[in-house]
PDB file of C-alpha atoms in Angstrom:
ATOM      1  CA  UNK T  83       9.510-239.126  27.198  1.00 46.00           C
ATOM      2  CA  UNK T  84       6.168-237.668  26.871  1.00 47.00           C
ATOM      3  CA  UNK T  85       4.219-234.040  27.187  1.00 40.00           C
ATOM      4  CA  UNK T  86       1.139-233.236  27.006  1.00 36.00           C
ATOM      5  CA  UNK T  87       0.371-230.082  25.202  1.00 39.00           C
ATOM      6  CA  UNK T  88      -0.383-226.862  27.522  1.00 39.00           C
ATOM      7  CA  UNK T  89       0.296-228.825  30.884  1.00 42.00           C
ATOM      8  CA  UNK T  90       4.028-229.750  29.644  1.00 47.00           C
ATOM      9  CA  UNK T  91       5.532-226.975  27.523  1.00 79.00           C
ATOM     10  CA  UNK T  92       9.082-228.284  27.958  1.00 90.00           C
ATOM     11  CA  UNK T  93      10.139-231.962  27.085  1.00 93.00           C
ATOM     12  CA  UNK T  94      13.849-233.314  27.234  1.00 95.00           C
ATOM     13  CA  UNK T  95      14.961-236.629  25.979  1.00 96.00           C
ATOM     14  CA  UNK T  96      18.020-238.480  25.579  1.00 97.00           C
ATOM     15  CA  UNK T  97      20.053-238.684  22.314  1.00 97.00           C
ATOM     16  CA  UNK T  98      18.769-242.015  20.528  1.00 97.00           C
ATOM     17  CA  UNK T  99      15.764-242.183  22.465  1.00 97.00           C
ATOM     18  CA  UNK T 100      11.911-242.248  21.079  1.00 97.00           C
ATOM     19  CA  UNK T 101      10.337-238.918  21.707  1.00 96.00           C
ATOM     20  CA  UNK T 102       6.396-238.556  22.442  1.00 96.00           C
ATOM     21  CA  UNK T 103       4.802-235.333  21.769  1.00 96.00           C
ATOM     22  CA  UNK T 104       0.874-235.298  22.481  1.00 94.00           C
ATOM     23  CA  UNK T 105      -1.817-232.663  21.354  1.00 94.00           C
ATOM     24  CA  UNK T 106      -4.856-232.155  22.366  1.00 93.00           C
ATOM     25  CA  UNK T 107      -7.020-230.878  19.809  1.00 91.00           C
ATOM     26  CA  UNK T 108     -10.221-228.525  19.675  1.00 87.00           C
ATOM     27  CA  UNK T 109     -13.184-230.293  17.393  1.00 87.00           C
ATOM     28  CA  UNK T 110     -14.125-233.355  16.979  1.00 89.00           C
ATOM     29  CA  UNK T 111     -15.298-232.617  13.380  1.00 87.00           C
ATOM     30  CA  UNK T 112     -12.231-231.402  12.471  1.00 89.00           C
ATOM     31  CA  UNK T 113     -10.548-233.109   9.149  1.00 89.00           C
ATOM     32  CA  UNK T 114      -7.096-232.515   9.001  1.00 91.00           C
ATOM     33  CA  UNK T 115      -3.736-232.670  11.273  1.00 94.00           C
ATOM     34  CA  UNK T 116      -0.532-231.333  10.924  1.00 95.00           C
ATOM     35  CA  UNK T 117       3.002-231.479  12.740  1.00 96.00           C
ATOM     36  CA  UNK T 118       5.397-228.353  12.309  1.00 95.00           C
ATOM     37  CA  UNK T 119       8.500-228.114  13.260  1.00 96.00           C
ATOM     38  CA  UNK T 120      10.323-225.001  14.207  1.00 93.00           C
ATOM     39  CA  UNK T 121      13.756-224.265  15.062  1.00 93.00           C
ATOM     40  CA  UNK T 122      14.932-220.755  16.508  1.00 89.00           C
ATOM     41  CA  UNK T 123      15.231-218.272  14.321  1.00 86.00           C
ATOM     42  CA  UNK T 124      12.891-220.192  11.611  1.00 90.00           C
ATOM     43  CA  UNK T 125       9.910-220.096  10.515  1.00 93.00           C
ATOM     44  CA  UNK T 126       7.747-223.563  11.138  1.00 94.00           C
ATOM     45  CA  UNK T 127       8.665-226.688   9.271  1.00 94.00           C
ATOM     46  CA  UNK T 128       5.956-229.156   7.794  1.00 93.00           C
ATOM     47  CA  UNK T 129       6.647-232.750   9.359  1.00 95.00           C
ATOM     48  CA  UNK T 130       3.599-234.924   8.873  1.00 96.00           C
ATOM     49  CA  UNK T 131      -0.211-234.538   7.987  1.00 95.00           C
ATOM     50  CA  UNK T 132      -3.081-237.280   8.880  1.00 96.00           C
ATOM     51  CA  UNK T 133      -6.568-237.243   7.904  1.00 93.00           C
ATOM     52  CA  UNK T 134      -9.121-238.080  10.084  1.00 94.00           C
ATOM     53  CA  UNK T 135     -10.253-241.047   8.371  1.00 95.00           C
ATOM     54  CA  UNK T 136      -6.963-242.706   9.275  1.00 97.00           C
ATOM     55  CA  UNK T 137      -5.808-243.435  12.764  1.00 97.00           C
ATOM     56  CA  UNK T 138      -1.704-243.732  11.670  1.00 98.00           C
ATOM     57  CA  UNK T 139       0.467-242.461   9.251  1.00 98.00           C
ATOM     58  CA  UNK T 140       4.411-242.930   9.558  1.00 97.00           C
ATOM     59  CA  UNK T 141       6.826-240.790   7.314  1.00 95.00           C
ATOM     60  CA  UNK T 142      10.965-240.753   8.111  1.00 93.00           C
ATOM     61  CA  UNK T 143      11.456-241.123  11.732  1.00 96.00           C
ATOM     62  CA  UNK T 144       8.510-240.039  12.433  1.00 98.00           C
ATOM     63  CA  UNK T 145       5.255-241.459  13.124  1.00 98.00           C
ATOM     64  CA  UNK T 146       1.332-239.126  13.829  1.00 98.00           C
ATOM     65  CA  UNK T 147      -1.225-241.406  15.918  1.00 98.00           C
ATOM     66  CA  UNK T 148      -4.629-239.720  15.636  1.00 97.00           C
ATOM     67  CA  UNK T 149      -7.661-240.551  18.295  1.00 96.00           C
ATOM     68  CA  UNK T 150     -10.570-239.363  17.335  1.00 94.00           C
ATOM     69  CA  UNK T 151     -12.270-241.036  20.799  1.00 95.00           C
ATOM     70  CA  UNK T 152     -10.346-238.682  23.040  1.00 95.00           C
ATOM     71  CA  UNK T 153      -9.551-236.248  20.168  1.00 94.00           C
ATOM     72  CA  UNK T 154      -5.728-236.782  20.883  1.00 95.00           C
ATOM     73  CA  UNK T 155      -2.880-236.448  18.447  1.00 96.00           C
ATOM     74  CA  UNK T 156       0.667-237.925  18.982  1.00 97.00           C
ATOM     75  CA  UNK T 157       3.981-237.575  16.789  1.00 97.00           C
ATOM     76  CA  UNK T 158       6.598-239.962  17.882  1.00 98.00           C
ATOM     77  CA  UNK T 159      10.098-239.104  16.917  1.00 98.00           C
ATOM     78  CA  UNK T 160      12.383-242.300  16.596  1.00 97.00           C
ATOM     79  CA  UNK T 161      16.230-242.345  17.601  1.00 97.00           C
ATOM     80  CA  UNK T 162      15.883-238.576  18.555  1.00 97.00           C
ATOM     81  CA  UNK T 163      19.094-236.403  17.212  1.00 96.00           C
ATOM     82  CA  UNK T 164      20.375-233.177  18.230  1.00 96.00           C
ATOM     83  CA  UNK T 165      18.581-231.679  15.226  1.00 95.00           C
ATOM     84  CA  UNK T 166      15.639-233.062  16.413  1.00 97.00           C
ATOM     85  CA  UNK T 167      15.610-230.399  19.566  1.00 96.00           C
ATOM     86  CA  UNK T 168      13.039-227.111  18.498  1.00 95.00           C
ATOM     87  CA  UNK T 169       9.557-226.429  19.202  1.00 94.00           C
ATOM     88  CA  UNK T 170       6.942-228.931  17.501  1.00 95.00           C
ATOM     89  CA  UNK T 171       3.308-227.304  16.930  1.00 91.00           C
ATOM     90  CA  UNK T 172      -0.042-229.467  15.980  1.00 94.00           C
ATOM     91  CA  UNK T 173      -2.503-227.771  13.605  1.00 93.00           C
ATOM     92  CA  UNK T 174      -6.041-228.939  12.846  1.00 92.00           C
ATOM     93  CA  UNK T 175      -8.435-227.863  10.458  1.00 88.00           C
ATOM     94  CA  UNK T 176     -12.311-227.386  11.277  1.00 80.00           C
ATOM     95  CA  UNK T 177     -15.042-228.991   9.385  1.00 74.00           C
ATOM     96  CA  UNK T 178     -16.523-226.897   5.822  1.00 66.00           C
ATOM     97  CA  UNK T 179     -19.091-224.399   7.720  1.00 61.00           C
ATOM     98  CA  UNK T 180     -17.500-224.075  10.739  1.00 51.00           C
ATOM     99  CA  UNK T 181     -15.330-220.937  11.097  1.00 48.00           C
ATOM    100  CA  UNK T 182     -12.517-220.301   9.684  1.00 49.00           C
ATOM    101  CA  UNK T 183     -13.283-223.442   7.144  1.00 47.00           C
ATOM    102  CA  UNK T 184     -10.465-223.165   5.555  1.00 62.00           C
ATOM    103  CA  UNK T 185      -7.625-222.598   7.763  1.00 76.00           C
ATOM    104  CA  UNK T 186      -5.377-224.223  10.383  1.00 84.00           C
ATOM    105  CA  UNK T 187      -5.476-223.871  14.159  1.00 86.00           C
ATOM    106  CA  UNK T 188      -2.468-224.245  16.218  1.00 89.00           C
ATOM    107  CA  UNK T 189      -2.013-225.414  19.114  1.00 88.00           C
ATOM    108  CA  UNK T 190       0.641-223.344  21.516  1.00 84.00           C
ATOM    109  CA  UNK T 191       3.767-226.018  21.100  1.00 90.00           C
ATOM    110  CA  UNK T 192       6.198-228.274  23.010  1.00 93.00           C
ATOM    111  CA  UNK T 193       9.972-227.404  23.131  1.00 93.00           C
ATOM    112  CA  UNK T 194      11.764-230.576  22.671  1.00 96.00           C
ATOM    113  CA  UNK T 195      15.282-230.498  23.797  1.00 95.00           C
ATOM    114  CA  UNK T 196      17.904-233.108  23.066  1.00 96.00           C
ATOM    115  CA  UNK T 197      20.633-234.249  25.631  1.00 94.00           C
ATOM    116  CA  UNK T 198      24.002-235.434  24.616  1.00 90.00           C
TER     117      UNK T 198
ATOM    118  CA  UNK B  50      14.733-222.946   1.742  1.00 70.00           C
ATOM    119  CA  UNK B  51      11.313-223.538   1.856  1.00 77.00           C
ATOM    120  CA  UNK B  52      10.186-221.081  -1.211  1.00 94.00           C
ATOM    121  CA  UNK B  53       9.081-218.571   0.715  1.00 97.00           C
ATOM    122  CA  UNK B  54      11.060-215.073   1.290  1.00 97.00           C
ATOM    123  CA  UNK B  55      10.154-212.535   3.241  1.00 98.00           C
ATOM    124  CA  UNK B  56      12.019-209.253   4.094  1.00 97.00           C
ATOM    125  CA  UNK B  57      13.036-207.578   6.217  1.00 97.00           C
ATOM    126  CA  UNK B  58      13.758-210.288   8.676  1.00 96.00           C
ATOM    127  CA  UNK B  59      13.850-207.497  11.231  1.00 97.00           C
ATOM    128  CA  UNK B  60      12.067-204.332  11.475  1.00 96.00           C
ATOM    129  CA  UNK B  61      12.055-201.625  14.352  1.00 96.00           C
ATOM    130  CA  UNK B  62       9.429-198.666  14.007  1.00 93.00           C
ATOM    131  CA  UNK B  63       7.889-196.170  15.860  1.00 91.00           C
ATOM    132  CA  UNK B  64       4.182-196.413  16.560  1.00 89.00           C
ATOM    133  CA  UNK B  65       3.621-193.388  14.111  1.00 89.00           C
ATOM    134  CA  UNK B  66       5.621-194.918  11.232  1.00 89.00           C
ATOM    135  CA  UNK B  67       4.173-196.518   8.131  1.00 94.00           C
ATOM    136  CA  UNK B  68       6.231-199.684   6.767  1.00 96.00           C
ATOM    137  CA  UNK B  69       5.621-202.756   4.709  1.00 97.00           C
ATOM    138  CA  UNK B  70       6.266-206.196   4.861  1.00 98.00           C
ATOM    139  CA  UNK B  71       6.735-208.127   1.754  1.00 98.00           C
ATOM    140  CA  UNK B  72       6.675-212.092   1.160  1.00 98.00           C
ATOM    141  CA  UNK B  73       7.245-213.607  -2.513  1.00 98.00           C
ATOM    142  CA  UNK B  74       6.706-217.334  -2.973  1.00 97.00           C
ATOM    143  CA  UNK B  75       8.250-219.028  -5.706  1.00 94.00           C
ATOM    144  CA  UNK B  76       6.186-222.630  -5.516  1.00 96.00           C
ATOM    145  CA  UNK B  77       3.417-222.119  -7.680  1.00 95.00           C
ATOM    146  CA  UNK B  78       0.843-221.865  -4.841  1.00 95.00           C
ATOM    147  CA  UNK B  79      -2.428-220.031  -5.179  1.00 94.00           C
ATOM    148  CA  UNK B  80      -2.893-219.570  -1.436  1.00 93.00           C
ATOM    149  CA  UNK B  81      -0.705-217.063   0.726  1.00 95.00           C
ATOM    150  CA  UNK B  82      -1.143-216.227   4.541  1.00 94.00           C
ATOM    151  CA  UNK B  83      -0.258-213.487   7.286  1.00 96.00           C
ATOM    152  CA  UNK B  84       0.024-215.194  10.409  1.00 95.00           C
ATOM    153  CA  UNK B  85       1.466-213.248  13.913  1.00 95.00           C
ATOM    154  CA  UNK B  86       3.461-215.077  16.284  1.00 94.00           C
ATOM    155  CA  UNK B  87       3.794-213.735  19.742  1.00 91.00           C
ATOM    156  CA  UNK B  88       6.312-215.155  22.596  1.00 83.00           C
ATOM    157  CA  UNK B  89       4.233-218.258  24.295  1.00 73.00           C
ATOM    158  CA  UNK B  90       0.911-218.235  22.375  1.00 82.00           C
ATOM    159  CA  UNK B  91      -0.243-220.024  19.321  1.00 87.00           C
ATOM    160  CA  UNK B  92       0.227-219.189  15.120  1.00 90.00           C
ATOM    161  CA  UNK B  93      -2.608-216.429  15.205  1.00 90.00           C
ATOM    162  CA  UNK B  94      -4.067-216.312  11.438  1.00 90.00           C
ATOM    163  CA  UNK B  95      -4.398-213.129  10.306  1.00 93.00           C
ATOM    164  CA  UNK B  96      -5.372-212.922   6.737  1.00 93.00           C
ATOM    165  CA  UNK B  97      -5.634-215.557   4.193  1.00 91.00           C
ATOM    166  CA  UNK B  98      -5.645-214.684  -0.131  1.00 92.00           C
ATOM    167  CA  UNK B  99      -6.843-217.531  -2.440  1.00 89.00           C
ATOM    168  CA  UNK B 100      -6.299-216.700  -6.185  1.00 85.00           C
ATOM    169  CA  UNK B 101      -5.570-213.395  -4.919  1.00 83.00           C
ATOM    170  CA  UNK B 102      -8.610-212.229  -3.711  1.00 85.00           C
ATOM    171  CA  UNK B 103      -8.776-212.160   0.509  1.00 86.00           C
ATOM    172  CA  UNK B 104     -10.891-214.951   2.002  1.00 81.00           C
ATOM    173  CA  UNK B 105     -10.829-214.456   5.744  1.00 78.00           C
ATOM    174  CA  UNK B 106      -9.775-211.607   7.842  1.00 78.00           C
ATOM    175  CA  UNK B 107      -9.825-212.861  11.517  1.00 76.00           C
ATOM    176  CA  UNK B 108     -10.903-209.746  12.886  1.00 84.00           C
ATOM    177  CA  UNK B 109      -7.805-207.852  12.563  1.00 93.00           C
ATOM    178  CA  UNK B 110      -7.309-204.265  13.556  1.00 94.00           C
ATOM    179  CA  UNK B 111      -7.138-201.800  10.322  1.00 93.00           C
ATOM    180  CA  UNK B 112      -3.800-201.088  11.330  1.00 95.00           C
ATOM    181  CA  UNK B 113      -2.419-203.756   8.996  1.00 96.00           C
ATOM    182  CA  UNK B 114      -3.810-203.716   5.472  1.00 96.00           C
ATOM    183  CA  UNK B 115      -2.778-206.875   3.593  1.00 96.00           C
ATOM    184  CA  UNK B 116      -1.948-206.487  -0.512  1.00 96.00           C
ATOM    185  CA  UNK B 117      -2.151-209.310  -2.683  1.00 96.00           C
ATOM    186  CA  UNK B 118      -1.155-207.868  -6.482  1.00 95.00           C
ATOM    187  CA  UNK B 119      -0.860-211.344  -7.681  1.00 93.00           C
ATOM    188  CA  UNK B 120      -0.465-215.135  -6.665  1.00 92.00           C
ATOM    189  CA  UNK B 121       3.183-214.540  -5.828  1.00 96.00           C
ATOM    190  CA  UNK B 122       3.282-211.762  -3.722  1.00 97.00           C
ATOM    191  CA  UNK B 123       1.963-210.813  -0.328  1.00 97.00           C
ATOM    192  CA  UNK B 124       2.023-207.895   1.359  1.00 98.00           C
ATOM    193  CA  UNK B 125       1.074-206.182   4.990  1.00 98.00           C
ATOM    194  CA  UNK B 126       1.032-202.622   5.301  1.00 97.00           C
ATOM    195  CA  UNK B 127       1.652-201.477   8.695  1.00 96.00           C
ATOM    196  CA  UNK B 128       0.317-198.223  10.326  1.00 94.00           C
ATOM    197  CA  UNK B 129      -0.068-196.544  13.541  1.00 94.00           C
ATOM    198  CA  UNK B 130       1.247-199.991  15.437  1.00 94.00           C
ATOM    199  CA  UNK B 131       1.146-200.259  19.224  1.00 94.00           C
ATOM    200  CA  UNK B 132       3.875-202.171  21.208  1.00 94.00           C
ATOM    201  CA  UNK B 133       1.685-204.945  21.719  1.00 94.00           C
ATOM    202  CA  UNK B 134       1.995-205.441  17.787  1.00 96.00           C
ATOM    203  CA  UNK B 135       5.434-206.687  18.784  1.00 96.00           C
ATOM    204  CA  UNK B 136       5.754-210.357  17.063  1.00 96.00           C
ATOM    205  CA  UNK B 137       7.098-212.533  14.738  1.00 96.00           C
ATOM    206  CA  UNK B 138       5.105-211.998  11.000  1.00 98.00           C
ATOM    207  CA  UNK B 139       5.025-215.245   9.596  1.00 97.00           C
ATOM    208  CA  UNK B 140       4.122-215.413   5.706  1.00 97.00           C
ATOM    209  CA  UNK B 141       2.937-218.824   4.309  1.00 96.00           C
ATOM    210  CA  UNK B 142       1.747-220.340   1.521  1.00 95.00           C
ATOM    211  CA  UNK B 143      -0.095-223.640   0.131  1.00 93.00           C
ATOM    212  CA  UNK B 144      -1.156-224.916  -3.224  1.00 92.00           C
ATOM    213  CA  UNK B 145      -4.452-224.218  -2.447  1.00 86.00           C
ATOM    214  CA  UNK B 146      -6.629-222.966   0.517  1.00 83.00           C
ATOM    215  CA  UNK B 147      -7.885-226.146   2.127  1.00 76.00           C
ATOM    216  CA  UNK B 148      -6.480-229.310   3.522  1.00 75.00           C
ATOM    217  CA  UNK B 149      -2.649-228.723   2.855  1.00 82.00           C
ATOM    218  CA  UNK B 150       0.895-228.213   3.687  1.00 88.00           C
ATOM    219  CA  UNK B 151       1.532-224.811   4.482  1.00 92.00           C
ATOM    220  CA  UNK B 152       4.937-223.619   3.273  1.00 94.00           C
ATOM    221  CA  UNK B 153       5.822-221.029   5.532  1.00 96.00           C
ATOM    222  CA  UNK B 154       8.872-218.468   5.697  1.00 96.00           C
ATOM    223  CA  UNK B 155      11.463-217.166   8.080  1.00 96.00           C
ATOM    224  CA  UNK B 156       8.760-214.159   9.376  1.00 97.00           C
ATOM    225  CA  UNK B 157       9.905-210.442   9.659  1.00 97.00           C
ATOM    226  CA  UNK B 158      10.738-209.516  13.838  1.00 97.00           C
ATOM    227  CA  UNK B 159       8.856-206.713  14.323  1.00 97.00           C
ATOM    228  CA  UNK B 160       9.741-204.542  17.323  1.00 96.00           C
ATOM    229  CA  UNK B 161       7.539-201.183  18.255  1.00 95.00           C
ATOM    230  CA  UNK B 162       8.407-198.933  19.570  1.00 93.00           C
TER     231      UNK B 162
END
């Protein structure tokens, strides 16, 4: 399954399936990506960072896909497990000069649930 | 489990009360962050300490005073809150203040009343 940031807050997949969570994203100058995870009761979990001179990066199970064209950002969850199912948040970073600089913006999150 | 403590993990005060909120890292990092989490919106920064000395305020209200006494402790005085201060207090921390993982903690649920 799929969502698409703000539009699609919610996104439920089956147990063992591939799970597609998409992110829109802000600037196009910005330098830096990252996936949190965070479970209830937690505080957010880091999953995966890209740079923006790569277009793919793939760590355990999961995999970020950055497009700089349509300023899109993607993490793809493989064989998706019960612990899997919390609320995933992308994070950019703006350009030196630009703002806060230094520090992340997140976006508002997807809930991911897992079905049995 | 990540490094990063923070207590209480729940706090309920009235909006004339004075309390503190205390995070302690134990990573090594030279960065440490305040962030507010309210029900349906995005991680709102709110302060940000490189090296111990405060790098960015995001225009928040006086009400909380951040402390940094030294790379491994983080504090955020509260004061005078409103109801709408209601959130989750999320404490982070990175190695250093730029393009990094930021370890964060289990945030402090504030409730005011």
């Amino acid at each position: 399954g799929e969502s698409v940031g703000l539009h699609l807050p919610t996104l439920s997949v089956q147990e063992g399936d591939n799970s597609i969570i998409n992110c829109a994203y802000s600037n196009s100058a910005s330098d830096y990506f990252i996936w949190y995870k965070q479970e209830s009761g937690k505080g957010p979990q880091f999953i995966i960072d890209i740079r923006s001179n790569m277009d793919k990066r793939q760590g355990q199970r999961v995999t970020v896909l950055l497009n700089k064209t349509v300023k899109h950002l993607s993490l793809q969850i493989a064989a998706t497990q019960p612990g899997d199912s919390a609320v995933y948040f992308c994070a950019e970073r703006f350009p030196p000069g630009e703002g806060s600089a230094r520090q992340l913006t997140f976006g508002s999150g997807t809930q991911l649930t897992v079905l049995p | 489990e990540t490094g990063v403590t923070q207590t209480p993990r729940h706090l309920v005060m009235g909006m004339t009360n004075k309390k503190s909120l205390k995070c302690e890292q134990h990573l090594g990092h030279n960065a440490m962050y305040w962030y507010k989490q309210s029900a349906k919106k995005p991680l709102e920064l709110m302060f940000v300490y490189s090296l111990e000395e405060r790098v960015e305020n995001n225009s928040v209200p006086s009400r909380f005073s951040p402390e940094c006494p030294n790379s491994s402790h983080l504090f955020l005085h509260l004061h005078t809150l409103q109801p709408e201060d209601s959130a989750l207090y999320l404490c982070a921390s990175s190695l250093f203040a730029g393009p990094t993982e930021q370890f964060f903690g289990p945030g402090t649920r504030l409730t005011v009343l």
